[in-house]
Coordinates of C-alpha atoms in Angstrom, one line a residue:
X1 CA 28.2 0.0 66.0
X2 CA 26.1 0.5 62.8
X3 CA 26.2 -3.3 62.1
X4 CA 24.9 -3.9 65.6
X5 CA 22.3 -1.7 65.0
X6 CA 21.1 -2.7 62.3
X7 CA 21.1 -6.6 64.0
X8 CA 18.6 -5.6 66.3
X9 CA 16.4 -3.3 63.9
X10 CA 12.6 -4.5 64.6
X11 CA 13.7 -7.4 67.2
X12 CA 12.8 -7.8 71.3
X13 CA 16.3 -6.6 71.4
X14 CA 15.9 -2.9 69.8
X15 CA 15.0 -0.4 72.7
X16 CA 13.7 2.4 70.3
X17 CA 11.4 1.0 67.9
X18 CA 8.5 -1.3 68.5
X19 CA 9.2 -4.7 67.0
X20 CA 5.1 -5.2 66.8
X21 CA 4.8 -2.6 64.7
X22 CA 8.0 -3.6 62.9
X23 CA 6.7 -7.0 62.1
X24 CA 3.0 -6.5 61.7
X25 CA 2.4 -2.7 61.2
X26 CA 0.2 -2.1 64.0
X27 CA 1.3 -2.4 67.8
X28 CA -1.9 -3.0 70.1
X29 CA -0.3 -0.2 72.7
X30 CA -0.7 2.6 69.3
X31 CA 0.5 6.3 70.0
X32 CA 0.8 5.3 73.6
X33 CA 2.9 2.4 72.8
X34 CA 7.1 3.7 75.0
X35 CA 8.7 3.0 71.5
X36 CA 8.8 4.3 68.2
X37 CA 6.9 3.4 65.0
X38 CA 8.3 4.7 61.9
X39 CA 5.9 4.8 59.6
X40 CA 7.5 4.2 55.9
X41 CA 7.7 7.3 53.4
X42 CA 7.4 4.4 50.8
X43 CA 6.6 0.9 50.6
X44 CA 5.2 -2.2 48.4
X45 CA 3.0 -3.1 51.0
X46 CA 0.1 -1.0 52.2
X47 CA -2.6 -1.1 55.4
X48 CA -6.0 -0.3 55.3
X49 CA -6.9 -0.2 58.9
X50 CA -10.2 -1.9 59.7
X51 CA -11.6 -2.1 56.2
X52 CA -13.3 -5.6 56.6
X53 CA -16.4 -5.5 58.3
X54 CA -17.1 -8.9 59.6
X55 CA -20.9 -9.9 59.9
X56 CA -19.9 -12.1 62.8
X57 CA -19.4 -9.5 65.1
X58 CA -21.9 -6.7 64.1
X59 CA -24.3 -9.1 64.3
X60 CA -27.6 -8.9 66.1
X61 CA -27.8 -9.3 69.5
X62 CA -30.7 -12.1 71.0
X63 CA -33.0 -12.2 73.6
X64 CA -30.3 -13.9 75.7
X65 CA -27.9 -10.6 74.9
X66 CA -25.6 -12.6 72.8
X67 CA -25.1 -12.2 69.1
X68 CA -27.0 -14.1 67.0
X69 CA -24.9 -17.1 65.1
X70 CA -24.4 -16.4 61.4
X71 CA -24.4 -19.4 59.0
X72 CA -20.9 -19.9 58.1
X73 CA -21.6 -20.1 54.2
X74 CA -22.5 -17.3 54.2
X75 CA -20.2 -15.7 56.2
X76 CA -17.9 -16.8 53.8
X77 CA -19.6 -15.5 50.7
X78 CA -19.6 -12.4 52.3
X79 CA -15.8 -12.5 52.9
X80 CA -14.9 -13.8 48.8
X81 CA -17.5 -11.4 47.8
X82 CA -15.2 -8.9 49.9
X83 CA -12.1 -10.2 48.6
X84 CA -13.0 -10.3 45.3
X85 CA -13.9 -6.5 44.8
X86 CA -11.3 -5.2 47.1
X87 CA -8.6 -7.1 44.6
X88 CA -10.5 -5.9 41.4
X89 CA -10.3 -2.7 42.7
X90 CA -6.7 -2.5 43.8
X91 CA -5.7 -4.0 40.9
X92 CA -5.8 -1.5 38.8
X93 CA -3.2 0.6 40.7
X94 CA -0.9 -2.4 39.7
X95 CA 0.7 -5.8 40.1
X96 CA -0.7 -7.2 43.4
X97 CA 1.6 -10.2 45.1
X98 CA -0.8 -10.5 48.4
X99 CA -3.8 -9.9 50.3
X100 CA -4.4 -10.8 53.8
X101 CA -7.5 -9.7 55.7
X102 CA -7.2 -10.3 59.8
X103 CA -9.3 -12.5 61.3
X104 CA -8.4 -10.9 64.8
X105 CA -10.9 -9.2 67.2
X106 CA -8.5 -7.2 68.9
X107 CA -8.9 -3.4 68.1
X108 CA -5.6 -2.6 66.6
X109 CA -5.9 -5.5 64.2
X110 CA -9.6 -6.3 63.9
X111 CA -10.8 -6.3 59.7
X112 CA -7.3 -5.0 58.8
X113 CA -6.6 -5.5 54.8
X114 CA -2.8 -6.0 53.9
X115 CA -1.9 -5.4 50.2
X116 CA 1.4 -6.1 49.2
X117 CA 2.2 -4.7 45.2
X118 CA 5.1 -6.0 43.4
X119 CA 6.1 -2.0 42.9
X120 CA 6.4 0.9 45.3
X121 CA 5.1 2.8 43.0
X122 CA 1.9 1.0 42.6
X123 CA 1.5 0.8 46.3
X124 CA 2.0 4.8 46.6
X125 CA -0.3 5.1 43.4
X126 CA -3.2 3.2 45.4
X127 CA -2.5 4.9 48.3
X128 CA -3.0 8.3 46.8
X129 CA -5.8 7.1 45.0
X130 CA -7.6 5.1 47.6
X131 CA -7.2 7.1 51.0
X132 CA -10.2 9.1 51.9
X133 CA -12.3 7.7 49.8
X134 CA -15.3 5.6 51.2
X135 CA -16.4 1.6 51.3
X136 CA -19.3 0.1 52.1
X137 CA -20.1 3.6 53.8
X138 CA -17.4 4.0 55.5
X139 CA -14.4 6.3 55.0
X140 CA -11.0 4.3 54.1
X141 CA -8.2 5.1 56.3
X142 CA -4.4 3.9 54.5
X143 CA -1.4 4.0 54.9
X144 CA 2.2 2.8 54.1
X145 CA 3.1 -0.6 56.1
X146 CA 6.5 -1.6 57.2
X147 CA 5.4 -5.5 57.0
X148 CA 7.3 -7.0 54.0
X149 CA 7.3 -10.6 55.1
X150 CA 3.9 -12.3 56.1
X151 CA 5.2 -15.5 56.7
X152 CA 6.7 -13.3 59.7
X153 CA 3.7 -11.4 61.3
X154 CA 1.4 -14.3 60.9
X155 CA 0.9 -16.3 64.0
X156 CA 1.8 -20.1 63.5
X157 CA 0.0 -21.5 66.4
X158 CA -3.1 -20.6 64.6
X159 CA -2.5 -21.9 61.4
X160 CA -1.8 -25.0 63.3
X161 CA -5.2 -25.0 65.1
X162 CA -3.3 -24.0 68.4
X163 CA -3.3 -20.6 69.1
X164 CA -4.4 -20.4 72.3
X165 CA -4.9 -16.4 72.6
X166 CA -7.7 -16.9 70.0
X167 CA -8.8 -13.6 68.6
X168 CA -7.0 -11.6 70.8
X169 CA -3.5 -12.9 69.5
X170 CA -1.1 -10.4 68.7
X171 CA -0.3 -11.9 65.4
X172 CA -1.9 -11.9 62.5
X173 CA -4.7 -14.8 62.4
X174 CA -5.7 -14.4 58.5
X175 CA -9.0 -15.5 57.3
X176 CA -8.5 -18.1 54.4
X177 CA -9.9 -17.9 51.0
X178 CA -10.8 -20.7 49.1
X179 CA -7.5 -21.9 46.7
X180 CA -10.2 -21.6 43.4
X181 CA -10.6 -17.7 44.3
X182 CA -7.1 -17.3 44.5
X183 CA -6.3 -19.2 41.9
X184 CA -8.7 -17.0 39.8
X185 CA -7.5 -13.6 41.0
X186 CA -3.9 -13.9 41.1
X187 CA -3.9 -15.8 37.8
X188 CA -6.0 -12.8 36.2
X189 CA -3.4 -10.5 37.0
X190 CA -0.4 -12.1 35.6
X191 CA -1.8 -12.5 32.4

C-alpha cells in the first residue's frame, strides 16, 4: 500500500494532493483548489510570489485603450537589470543552482521568481532573511516551494515556439536571459 502511494505522490493519479502545486508550486485554483497543497517545512528551492514586475503589462494605456508597446530592448534591460540584483542579493544567503522568473500572465503565476539553493539551509536562511521585506516598493511575499525539478514544471510547447495557451499556460513559460549573464552570475558564485 505505502509503495503505491508513494507511486502516485504529485501525479493526475493522486486524489488528495494537487499535482499542480506538486509540480510547479502554485495551483491556479489556490485555497479553493478540492485538493491539498502541502506546503514544505524545508526545501532548497524557494518562491517569491509575484516579485517581477513586468513593464509590459503595467504599461500605459493609449488613446485606443490598449497598452502602449514597450521597445523590447529595453524590456530586456529591465529584466537582466532585475536578474542581476535579485541573484546578487540572494546570493549571499548561499550557493544558488537556479533562477527562473515566469513569463506567464496568469494570476497564480504571473512575475513569480523560483530560487533553487544547493542547501536547505541556505534556502531557509534567505527565506528568514528576505520575507517581509520590500522590492521595488513592494512587500516580498516567500515561501518554501515543493518544485525540485524545472525541467518538470516548465511547459515544453513553449520552449518549442508552440504553446498554444500562450500566457495563460499552466506551466511555467520562463523568460530567458542572455547565456553572457548567466554565464557571469553562475560563474561568480562558484569561484
Amino acid at each position: 500500500m505505502t509503495e503505491h502511494l508513494s507511486s502516485i505522490l504529485g501525479t493526475e493519479k493522486d486524489r488528495v494532493n494537487c499535482p499542480f502545486y506538486y509540480k510547479i508550486g502554485a495551483c491556479r485554483h489556490g485555497d479553493k483548489c478540492a485538493r491539498l497543497h502541502n506546503r514544505p517545512s524545508s526545501s532548497q528551492t524557494l518562491l517569491f510570489i509575484n516579485l517581477y514586475q513586468n513593464p509590459a503589462l503595467v504599461s500605459p494605456l493609449g488613446k485606443d485603450g490598449l497598452p502602449r508597446p514597450v521597445d523590447p530592448y529595453i524590456l530586456q534591460s529591465h529584466f537582466e537589470k532585475f536578474y542581476s540584483d535579485i541573484y546578487q542579493e540572494l546570493s549571499f544567503f548561499g550557493e544558488i543552482e537556479n533562477l527562473n522568473v515566469c513569463d506567464n500572465l496568469s494570476d497564480h503565476l504571473v512575475g513569480n521568481v523560483y530560487v533553487k539553493y544547493k542547501y536547505e539551509k541556505s534556502a531557509l536562511k534567505a527565506l528568514k532573511s528576505v520575507n517581509g521585506r520590500y522590492y521595488s516598493g513592494r512587500p516580498i511575499i516567500a515561501e518554501t516551494s515543493p518544485v525540485t525539478d524545472f525541467r518538470e514544471s516548465t511547459c515544453r510547447q513553449f520552449d518549442d515556439n508552440s504553446c498554444n495557451r500562450g500566457g495563460y499556460c499552466n506551466f511555467m513559460h520562463l523568460k530567458p536571459i542572455k547565456r553572457s549573464l548567466r554565464k557571469k552570475l553562475f560563474k561568480r558564485s562558484i569561484s
